[in-house]
CSV table of C-alpha atoms in Angstrom, one decimal:
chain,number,residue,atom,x,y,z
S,1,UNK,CA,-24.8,16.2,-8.7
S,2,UNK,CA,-22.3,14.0,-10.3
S,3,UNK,CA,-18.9,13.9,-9.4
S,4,UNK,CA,-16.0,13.0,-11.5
S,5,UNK,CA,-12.8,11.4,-10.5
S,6,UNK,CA,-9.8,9.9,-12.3
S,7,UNK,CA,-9.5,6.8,-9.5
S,8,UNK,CA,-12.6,5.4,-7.7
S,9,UNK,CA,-11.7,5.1,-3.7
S,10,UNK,CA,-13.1,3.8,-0.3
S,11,UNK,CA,-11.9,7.3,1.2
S,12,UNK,CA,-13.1,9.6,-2.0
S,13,UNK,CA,-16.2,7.6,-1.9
S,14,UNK,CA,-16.7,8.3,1.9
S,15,UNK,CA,-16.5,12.0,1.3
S,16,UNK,CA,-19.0,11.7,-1.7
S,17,UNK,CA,-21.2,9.9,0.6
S,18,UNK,CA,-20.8,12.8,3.5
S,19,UNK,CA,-21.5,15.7,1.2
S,20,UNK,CA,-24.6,13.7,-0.2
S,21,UNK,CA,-25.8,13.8,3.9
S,22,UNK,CA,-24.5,17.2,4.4
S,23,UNK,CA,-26.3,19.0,1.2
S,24,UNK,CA,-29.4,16.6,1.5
S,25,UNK,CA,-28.8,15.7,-2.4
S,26,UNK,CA,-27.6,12.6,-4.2
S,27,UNK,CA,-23.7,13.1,-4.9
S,28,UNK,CA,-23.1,10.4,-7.9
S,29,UNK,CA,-19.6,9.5,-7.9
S,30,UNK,CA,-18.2,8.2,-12.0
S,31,UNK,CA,-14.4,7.2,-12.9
S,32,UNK,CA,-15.9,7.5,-16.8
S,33,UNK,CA,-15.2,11.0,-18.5
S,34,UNK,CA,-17.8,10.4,-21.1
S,35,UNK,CA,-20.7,9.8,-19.1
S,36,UNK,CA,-19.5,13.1,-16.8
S,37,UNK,CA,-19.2,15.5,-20.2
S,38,UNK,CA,-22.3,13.8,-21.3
S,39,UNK,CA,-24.4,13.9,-18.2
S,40,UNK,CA,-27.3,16.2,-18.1
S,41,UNK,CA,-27.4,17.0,-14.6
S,42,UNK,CA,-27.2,21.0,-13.4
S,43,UNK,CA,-23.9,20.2,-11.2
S,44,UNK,CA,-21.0,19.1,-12.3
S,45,UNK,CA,-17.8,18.9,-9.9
S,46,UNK,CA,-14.5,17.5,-11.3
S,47,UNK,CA,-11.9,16.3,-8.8
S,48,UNK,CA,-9.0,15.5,-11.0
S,49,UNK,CA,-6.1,16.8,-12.1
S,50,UNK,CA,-7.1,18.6,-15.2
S,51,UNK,CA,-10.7,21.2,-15.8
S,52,UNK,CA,-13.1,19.6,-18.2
S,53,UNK,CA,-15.9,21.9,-18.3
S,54,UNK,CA,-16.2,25.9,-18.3
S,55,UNK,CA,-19.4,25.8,-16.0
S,56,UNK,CA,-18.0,22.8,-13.8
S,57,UNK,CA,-16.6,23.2,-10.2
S,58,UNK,CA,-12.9,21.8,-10.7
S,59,UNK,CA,-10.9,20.5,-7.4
S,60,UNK,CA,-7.3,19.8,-8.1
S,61,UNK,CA,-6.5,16.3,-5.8
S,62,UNK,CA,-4.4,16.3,-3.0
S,63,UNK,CA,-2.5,12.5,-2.8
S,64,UNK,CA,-4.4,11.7,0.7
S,65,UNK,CA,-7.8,10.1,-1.0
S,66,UNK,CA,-5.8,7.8,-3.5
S,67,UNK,CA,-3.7,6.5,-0.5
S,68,UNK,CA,-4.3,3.6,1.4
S,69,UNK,CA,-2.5,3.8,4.2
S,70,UNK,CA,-1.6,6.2,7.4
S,71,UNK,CA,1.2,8.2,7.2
S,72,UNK,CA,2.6,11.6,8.4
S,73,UNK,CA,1.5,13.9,6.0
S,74,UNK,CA,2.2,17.7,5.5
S,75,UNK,CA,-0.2,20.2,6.5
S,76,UNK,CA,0.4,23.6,6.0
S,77,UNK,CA,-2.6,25.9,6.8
S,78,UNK,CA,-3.7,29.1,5.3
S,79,UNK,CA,-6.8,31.9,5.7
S,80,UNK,CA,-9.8,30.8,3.9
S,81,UNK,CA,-13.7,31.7,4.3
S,82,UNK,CA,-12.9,33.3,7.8
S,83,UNK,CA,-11.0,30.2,9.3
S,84,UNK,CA,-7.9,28.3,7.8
S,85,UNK,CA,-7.2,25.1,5.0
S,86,UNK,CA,-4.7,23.1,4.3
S,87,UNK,CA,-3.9,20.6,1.3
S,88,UNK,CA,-3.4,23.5,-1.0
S,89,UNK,CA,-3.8,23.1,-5.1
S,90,UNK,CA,-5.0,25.1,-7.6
S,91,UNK,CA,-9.0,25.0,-9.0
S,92,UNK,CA,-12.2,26.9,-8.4
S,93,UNK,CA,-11.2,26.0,-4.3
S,94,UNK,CA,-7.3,26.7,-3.3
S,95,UNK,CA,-7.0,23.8,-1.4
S,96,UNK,CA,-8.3,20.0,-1.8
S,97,UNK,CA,-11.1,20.2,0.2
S,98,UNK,CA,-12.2,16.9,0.1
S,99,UNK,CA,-8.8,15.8,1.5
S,100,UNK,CA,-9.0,17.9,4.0
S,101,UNK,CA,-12.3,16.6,4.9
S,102,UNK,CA,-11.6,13.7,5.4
S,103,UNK,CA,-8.2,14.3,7.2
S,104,UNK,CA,-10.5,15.6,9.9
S,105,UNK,CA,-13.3,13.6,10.1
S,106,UNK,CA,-11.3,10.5,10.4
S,107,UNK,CA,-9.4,12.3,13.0
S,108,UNK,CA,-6.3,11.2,10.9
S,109,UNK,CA,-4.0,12.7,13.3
S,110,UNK,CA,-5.1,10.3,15.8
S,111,UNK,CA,-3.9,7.3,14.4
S,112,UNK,CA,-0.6,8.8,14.7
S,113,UNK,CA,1.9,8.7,17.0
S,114,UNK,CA,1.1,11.6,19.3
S,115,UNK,CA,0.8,12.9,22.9
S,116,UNK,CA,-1.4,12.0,25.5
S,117,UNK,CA,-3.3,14.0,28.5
S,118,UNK,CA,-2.9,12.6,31.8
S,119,UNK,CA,-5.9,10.5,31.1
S,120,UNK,CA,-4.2,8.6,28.1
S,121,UNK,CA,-6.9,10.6,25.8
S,122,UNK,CA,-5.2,12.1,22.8
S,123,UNK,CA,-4.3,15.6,23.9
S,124,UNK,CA,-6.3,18.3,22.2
S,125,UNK,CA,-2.7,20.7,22.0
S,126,UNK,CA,-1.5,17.8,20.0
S,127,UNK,CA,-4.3,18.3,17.4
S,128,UNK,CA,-3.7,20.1,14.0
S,129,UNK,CA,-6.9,22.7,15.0
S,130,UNK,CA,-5.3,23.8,18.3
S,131,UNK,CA,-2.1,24.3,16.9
S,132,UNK,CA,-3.3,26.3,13.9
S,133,UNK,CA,-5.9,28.2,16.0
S,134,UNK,CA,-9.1,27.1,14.2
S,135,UNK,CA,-10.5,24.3,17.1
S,136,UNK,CA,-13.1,26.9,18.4
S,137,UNK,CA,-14.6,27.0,14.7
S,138,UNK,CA,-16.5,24.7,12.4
S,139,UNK,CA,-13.8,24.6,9.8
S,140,UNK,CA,-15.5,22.0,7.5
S,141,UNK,CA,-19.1,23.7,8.1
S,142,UNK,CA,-17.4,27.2,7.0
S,143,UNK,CA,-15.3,25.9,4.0
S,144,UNK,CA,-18.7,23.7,2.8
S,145,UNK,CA,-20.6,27.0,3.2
S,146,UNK,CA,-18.0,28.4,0.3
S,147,UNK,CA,-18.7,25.5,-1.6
S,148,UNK,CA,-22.4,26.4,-1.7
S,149,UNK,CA,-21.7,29.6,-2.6
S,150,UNK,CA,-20.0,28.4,-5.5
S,151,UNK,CA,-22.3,26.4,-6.7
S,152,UNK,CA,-25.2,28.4,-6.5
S,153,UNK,CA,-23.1,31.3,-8.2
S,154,UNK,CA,-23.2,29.0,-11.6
S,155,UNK,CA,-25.7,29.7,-14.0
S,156,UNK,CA,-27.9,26.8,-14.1
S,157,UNK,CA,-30.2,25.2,-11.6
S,158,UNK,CA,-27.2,24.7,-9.3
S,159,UNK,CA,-29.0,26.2,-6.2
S,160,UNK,CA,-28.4,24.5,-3.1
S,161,UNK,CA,-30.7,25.0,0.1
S,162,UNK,CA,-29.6,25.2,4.0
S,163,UNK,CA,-30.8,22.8,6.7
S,164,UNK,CA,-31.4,24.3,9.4
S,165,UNK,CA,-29.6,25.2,12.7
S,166,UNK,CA,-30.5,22.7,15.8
S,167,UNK,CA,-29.8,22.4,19.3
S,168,UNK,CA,-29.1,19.3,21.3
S,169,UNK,CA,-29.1,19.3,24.8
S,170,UNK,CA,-27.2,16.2,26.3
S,171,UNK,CA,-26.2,15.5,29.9
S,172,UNK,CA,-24.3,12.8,31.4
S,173,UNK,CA,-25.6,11.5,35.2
S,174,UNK,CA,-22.3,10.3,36.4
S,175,UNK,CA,-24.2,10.5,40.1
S,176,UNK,CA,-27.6,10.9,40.6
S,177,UNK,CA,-27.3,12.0,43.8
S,178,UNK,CA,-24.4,13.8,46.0
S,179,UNK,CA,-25.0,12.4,49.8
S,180,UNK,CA,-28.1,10.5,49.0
S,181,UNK,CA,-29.2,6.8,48.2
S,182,UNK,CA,-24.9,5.4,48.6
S,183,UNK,CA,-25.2,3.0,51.5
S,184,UNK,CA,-24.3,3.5,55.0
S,185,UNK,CA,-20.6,2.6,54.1
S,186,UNK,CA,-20.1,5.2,52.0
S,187,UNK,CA,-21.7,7.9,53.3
S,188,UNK,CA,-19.7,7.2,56.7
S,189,UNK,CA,-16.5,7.0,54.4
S,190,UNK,CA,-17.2,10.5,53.4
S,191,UNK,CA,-18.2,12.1,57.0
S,192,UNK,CA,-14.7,11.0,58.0
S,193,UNK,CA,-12.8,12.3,55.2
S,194,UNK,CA,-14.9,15.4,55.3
S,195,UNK,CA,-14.2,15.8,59.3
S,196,UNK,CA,-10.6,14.9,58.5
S,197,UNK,CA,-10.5,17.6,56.4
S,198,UNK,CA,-12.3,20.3,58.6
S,199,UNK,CA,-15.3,20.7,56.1
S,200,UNK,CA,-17.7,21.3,58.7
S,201,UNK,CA,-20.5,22.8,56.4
S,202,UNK,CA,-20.5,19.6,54.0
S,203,UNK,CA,-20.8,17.6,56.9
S,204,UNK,CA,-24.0,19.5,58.2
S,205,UNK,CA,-25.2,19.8,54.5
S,206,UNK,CA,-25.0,16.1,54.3
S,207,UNK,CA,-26.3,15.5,58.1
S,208,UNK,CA,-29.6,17.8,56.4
S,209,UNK,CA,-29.9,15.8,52.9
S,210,UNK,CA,-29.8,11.9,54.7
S,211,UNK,CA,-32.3,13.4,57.7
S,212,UNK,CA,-34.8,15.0,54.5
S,213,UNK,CA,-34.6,18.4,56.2
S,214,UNK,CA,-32.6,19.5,52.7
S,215,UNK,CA,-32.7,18.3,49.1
S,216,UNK,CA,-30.0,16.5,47.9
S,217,UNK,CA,-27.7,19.2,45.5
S,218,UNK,CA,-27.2,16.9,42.8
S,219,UNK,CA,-31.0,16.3,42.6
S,220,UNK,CA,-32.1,18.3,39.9
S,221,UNK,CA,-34.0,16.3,37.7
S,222,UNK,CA,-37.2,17.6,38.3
S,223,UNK,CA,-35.8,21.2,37.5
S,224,UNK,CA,-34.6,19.8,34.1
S,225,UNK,CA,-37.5,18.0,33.3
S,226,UNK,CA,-40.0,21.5,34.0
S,227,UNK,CA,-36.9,23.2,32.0
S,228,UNK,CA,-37.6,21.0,28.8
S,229,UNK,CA,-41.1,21.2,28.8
S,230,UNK,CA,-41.4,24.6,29.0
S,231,UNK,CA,-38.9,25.3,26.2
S,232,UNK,CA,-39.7,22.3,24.4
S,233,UNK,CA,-36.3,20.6,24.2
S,234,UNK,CA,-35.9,16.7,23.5
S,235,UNK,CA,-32.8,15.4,25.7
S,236,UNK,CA,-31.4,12.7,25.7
S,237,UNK,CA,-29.6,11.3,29.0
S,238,UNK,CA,-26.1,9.7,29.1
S,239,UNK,CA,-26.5,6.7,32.5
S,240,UNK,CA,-23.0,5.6,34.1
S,241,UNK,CA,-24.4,1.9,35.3
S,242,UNK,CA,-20.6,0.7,36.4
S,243,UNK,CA,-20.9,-2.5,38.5
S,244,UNK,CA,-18.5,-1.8,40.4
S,245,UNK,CA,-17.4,1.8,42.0
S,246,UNK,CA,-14.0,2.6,41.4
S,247,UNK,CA,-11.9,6.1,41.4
S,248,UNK,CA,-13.4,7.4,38.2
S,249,UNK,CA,-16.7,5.7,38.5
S,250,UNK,CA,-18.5,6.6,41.1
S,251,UNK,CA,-22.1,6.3,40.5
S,252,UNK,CA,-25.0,5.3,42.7
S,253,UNK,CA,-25.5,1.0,42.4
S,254,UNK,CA,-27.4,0.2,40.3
S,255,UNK,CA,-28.7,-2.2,42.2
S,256,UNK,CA,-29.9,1.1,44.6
S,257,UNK,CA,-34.1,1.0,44.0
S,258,UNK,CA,-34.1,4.7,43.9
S,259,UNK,CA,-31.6,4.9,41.0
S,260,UNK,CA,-33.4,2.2,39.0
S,261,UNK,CA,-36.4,4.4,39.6
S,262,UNK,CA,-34.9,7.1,38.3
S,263,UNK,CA,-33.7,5.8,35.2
S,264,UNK,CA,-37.5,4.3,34.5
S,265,UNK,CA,-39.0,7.5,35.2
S,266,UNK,CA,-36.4,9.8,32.7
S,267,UNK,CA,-37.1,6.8,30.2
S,268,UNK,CA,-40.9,7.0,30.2
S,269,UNK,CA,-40.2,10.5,28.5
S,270,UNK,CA,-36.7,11.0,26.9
S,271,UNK,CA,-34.1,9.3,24.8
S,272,UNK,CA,-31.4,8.2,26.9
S,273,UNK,CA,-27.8,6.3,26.2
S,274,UNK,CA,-25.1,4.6,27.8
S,275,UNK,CA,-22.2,6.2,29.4
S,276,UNK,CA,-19.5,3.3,29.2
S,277,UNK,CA,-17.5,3.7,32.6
S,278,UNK,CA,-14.0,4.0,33.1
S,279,UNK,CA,-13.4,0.2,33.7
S,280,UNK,CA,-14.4,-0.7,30.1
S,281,UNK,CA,-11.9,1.1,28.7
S,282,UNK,CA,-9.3,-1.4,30.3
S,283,UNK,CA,-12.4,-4.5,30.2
S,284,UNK,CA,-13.9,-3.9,27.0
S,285,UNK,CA,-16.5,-6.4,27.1
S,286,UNK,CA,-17.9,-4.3,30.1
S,287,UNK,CA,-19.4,-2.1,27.6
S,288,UNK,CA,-22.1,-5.3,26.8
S,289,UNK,CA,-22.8,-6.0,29.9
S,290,UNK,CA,-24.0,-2.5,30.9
S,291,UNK,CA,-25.5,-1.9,28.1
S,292,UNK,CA,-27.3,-4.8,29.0
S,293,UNK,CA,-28.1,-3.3,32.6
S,294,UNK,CA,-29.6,-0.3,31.5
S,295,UNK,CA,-31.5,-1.6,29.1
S,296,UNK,CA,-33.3,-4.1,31.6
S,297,UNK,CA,-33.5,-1.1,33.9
S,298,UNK,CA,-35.1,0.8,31.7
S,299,UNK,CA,-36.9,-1.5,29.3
S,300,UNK,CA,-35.7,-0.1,26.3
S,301,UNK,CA,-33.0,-0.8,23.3
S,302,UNK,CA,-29.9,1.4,23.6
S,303,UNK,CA,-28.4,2.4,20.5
S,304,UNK,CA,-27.1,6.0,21.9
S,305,UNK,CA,-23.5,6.2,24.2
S,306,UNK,CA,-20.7,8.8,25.6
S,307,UNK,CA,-17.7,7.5,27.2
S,308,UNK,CA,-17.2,8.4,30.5
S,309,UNK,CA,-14.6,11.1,31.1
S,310,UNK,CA,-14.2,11.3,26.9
S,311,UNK,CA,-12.4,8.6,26.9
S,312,UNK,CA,-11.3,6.9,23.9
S,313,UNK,CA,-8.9,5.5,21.5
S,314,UNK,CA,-9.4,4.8,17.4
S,315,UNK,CA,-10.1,3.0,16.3
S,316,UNK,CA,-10.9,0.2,19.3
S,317,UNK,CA,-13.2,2.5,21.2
S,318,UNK,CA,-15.5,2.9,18.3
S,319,UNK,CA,-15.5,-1.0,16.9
S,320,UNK,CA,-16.6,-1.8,20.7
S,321,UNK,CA,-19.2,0.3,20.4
S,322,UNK,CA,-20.5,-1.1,17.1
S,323,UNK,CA,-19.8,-4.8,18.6
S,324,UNK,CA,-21.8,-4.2,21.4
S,325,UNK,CA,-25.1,-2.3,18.8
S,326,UNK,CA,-24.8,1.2,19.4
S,327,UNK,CA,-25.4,3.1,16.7
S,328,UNK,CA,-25.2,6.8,17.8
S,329,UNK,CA,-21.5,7.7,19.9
S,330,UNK,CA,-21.9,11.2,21.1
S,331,UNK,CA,-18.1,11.4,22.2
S,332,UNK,CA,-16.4,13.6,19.8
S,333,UNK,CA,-15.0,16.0,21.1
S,334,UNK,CA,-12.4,16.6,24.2
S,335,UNK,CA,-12.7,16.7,28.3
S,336,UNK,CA,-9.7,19.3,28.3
S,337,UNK,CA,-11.3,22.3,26.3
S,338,UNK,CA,-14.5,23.3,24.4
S,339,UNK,CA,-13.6,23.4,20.6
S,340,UNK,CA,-14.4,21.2,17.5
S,341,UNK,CA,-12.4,18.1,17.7
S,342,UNK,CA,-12.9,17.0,14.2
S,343,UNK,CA,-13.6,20.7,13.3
S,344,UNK,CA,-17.7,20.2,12.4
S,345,UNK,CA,-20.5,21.2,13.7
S,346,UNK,CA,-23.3,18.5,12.1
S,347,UNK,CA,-23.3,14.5,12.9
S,348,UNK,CA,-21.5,11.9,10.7
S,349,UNK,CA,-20.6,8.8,9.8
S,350,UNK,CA,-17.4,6.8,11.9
S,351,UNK,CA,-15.0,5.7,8.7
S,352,UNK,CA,-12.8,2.7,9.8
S,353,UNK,CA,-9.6,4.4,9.0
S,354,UNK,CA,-7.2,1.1,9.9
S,355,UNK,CA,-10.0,-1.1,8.1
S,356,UNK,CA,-10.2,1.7,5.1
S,357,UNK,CA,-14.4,1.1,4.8
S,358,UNK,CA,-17.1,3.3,6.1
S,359,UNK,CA,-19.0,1.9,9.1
S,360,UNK,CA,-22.8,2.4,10.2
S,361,UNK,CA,-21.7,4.1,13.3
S,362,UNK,CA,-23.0,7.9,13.6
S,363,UNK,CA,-20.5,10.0,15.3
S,364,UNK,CA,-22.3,13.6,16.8
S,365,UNK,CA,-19.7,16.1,17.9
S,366,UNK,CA,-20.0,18.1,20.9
S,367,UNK,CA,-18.6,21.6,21.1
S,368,UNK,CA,-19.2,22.8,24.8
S,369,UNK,CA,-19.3,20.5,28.1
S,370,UNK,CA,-19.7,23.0,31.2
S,371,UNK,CA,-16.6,20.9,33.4
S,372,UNK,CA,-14.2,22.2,30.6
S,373,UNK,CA,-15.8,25.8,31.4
S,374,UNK,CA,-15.7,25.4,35.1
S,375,UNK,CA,-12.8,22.6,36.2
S,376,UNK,CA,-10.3,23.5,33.7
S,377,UNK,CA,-10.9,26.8,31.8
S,378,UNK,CA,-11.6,28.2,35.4
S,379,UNK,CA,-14.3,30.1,34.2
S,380,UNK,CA,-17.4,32.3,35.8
S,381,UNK,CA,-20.8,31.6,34.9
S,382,UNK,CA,-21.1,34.6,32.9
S,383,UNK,CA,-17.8,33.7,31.0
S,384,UNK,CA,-19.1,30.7,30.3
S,385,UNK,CA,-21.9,31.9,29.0
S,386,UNK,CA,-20.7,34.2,26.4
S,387,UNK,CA,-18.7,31.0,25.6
S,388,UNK,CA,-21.9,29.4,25.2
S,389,UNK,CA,-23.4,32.3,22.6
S,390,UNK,CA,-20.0,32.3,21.1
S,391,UNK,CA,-20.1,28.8,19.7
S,392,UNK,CA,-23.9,29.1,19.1
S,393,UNK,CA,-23.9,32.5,17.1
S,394,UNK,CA,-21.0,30.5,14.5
S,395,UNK,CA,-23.1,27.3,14.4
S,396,UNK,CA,-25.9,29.2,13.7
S,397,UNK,CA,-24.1,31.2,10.9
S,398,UNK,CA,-23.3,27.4,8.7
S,399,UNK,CA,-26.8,26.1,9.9
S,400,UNK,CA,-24.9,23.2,11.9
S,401,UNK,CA,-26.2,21.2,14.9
S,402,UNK,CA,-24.8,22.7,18.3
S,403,UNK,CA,-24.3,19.8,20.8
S,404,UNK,CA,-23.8,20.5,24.7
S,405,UNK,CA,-23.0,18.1,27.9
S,406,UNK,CA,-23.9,19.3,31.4
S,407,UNK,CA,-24.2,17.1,34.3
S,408,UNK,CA,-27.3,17.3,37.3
S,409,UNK,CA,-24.1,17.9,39.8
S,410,UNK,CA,-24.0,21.2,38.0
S,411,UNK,CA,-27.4,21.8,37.7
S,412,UNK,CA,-28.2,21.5,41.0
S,413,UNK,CA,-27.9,23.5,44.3
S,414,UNK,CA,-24.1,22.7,44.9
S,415,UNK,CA,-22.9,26.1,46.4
S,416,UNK,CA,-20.1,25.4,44.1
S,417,UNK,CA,-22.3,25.9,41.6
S,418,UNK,CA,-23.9,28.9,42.3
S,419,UNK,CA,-25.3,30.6,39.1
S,420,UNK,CA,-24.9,28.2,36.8
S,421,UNK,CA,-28.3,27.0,36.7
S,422,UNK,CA,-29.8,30.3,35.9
S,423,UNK,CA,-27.1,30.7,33.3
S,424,UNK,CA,-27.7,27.3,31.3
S,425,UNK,CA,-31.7,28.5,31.7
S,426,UNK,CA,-30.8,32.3,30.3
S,427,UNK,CA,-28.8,30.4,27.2
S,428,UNK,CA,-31.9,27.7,26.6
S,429,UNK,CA,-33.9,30.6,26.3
S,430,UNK,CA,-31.7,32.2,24.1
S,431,UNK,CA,-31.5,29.0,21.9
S,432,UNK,CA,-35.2,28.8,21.4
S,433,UNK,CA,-35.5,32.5,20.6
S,434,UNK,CA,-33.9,31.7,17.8
């Protein structure tokens, strides 16, 4: 494939670089007409402002990718392919779709000035997808799909194959355990705000964990793992290891033998990553120095990470990230709602939008986390699960990856719970029926 433009970019060159990863084919990006008209290659696209060739795929440009700076820019949507564009031109697509690409990837919007949730996160009803009423759809997937269409509608060898649909399963263990393995001052904290409160069957529930006459309800580890197995998934765990406890970080210490146990013994078997806590989004330097924990607790490199409660900021979440070696972030998306936060269902590469270069960091986007289902969305299990199929039916449809987050707390036997479990089981076997 060789693409021709009229002005060689960073930005136009990121997108090149993208669709090369998303079609699994070289994209060959040239500023030289003559070596475009003369190539003898079976695609040609031509992102300028003038068609070239009959049998080419021509792209009018949209000003974005020959910018260099952030700005507020225009973005007036439209129907297209079943969702909606923006950017529009004229050419074989009505809209610059490379410019809108990367509008959304970059998450643009975000370097804006904009609104913020109660968290300080970048509110999702502040985003360009929630406004227009595409964030529950895979906008880039769906308008790349009618670019593959077009292609392989030209007659030569133009034919571009599908990758396959795939399912990640991810979970964040923001507390192992609900009454066990947190210290006698803890625990006695907790009696007394639970008899304070009159909860008189959380205080017998947890008199019945500490005693062993109950398991604890956030244990359900050993569920999980016979759940893998038997549908052969390949997890990968998210570890809060905070030093200290604090109001959003309240995991068991990791200097707790149990916990380091725990985290050895999920190791031994599955990928697991580092769930940067709450305190190094104010500390950043915290991030190294669990990182650093978890990998002497577990004996292994990690190079995979969520923040904690979604949160982060671009672009200084993501260059701590890449400061302190991670390689994989697994945070796109928002702890508000279930959606597409940079509207894409399939993993991709961080680009530096204040430094204007690409960077080594692979961003993969989640689309569902069960506390948006249950804490804010207020829904049942069985709404949630025909959320669930919703988003995995339209992944499925542009061959994406579908990414989930559940927790153990949810997954356990926390009456609050109740139902859930069997749920996320009846949608894994779903998934694998596939």
């Amino acid at each position: 494939m060789i693409v021709y433009t009229h002005s060689l970019t960073p930005r136009l060159q990121y997108v090149v670089d993208f669709l090369s990863q998303y079609f699994q084919i070289p994209f060959k990006l040239t500023s030289n007409e003559d070596k475009y008209l003369a190539a003898e290659v079976a695609c040609k696209l031509n992102y300028s402002f003038h068609r070239l060739l009959p049998e080419e795929i021509w792209i009018h440009p949209h000003p974005l990718l020959s910018e260099s700076a952030v700005r507020p820019v225009k973005a007036e949507t439209f129907v297209y392919g079943g969702t909606k564009a923006f950017f529009k031109t004229e050419g074989d697509l009505p809209f610059d779709i490379f410019a809108a690409i990367f509008f959304l990837l970059t998450r643009y919007e975000e370097y804006l000035p904009n609104s913020k949730d109660e968290y300080g996160r970048f509110a999702h009803t502040a985003s360009l997808a929630f406004k227009e009423g595409f964030l529950q759809q895979p906008a880039i997937n769906m308008w790349l799909e009618e670019l593959r269409r077009l292609f392989n509608e030209k007659e030569t060898d133009c034919a571009i194959q599908k990758q396959p649909f795939e399912f990640i399963a991810t979970y964040d263990i923001d507390m192992a355990w609900s009454f066990k393995n947190k210290g006698f001052k803890r625990n006695a904290g907790a009696f007394a705000r639970d008899l304070t409160k009159g909860q008189f069957g959380q205080i017998i529930s947890r008199i019945r964990v500490l005693t062993n006459k109950q398991p604890d309800p956030f244990d359900a580890f050993e569920w999980m793992h016979s759940l893998h197995q038997q549908y052969g998934l390949q997890p990968l765990y998210f570890f809060l290891v905070a030093q200290q406890t604090g109001k959003y970080d309240k995991n068991i210490s990791v200097l707790n033998p149990a916990f380091q146990q725990l985290v050895q013994s999920i190791a031994a078997s599955n990928k697991i990553g580092l769930h940067p806590s709450w305190q190094s989004g104010d500390i950043p330097l915290l991030i190294k120095k669990e990182k650093g924990v978890l990998e002497t607790m577990s004996n292994k490199t990690i190079v995979h990470s969520r923040q904690h409660y979604i949160r982060f900021t671009l672009p200084h979440t993501y260059r701590y990230l890449i400061d302190a070696g991670i390689q994989h972030d697994y945070s796109m998306g928002y702890g508000t709602i279930n959606g597409f936060r940079a509207s894409i269902a399939t993993p991709f590469y961080w680009y530096d939008l204040s430094k204007e270069e690409k960077t080594g960091l692979l961003v993969h986007p989640f689309c569902f986390m069960e506390g948006n289902s249950f804490y804010i969305q207020k829904f049942t299990a069985a709404q949630a699960l025909e959320e669930l199929q919703y988003f995995k039916n339209i992944i499925q449809s542009v061959n994406g990856t579908m990414c989930t987050i559940w927790h153990n707390s949810s997954l356990g036997t926390d009456p609050q719970f109740a139902g859930w479990r069997e749920m996320y089981q009846e949608f894994i076997a779903s998934v694998k029926n596939v």
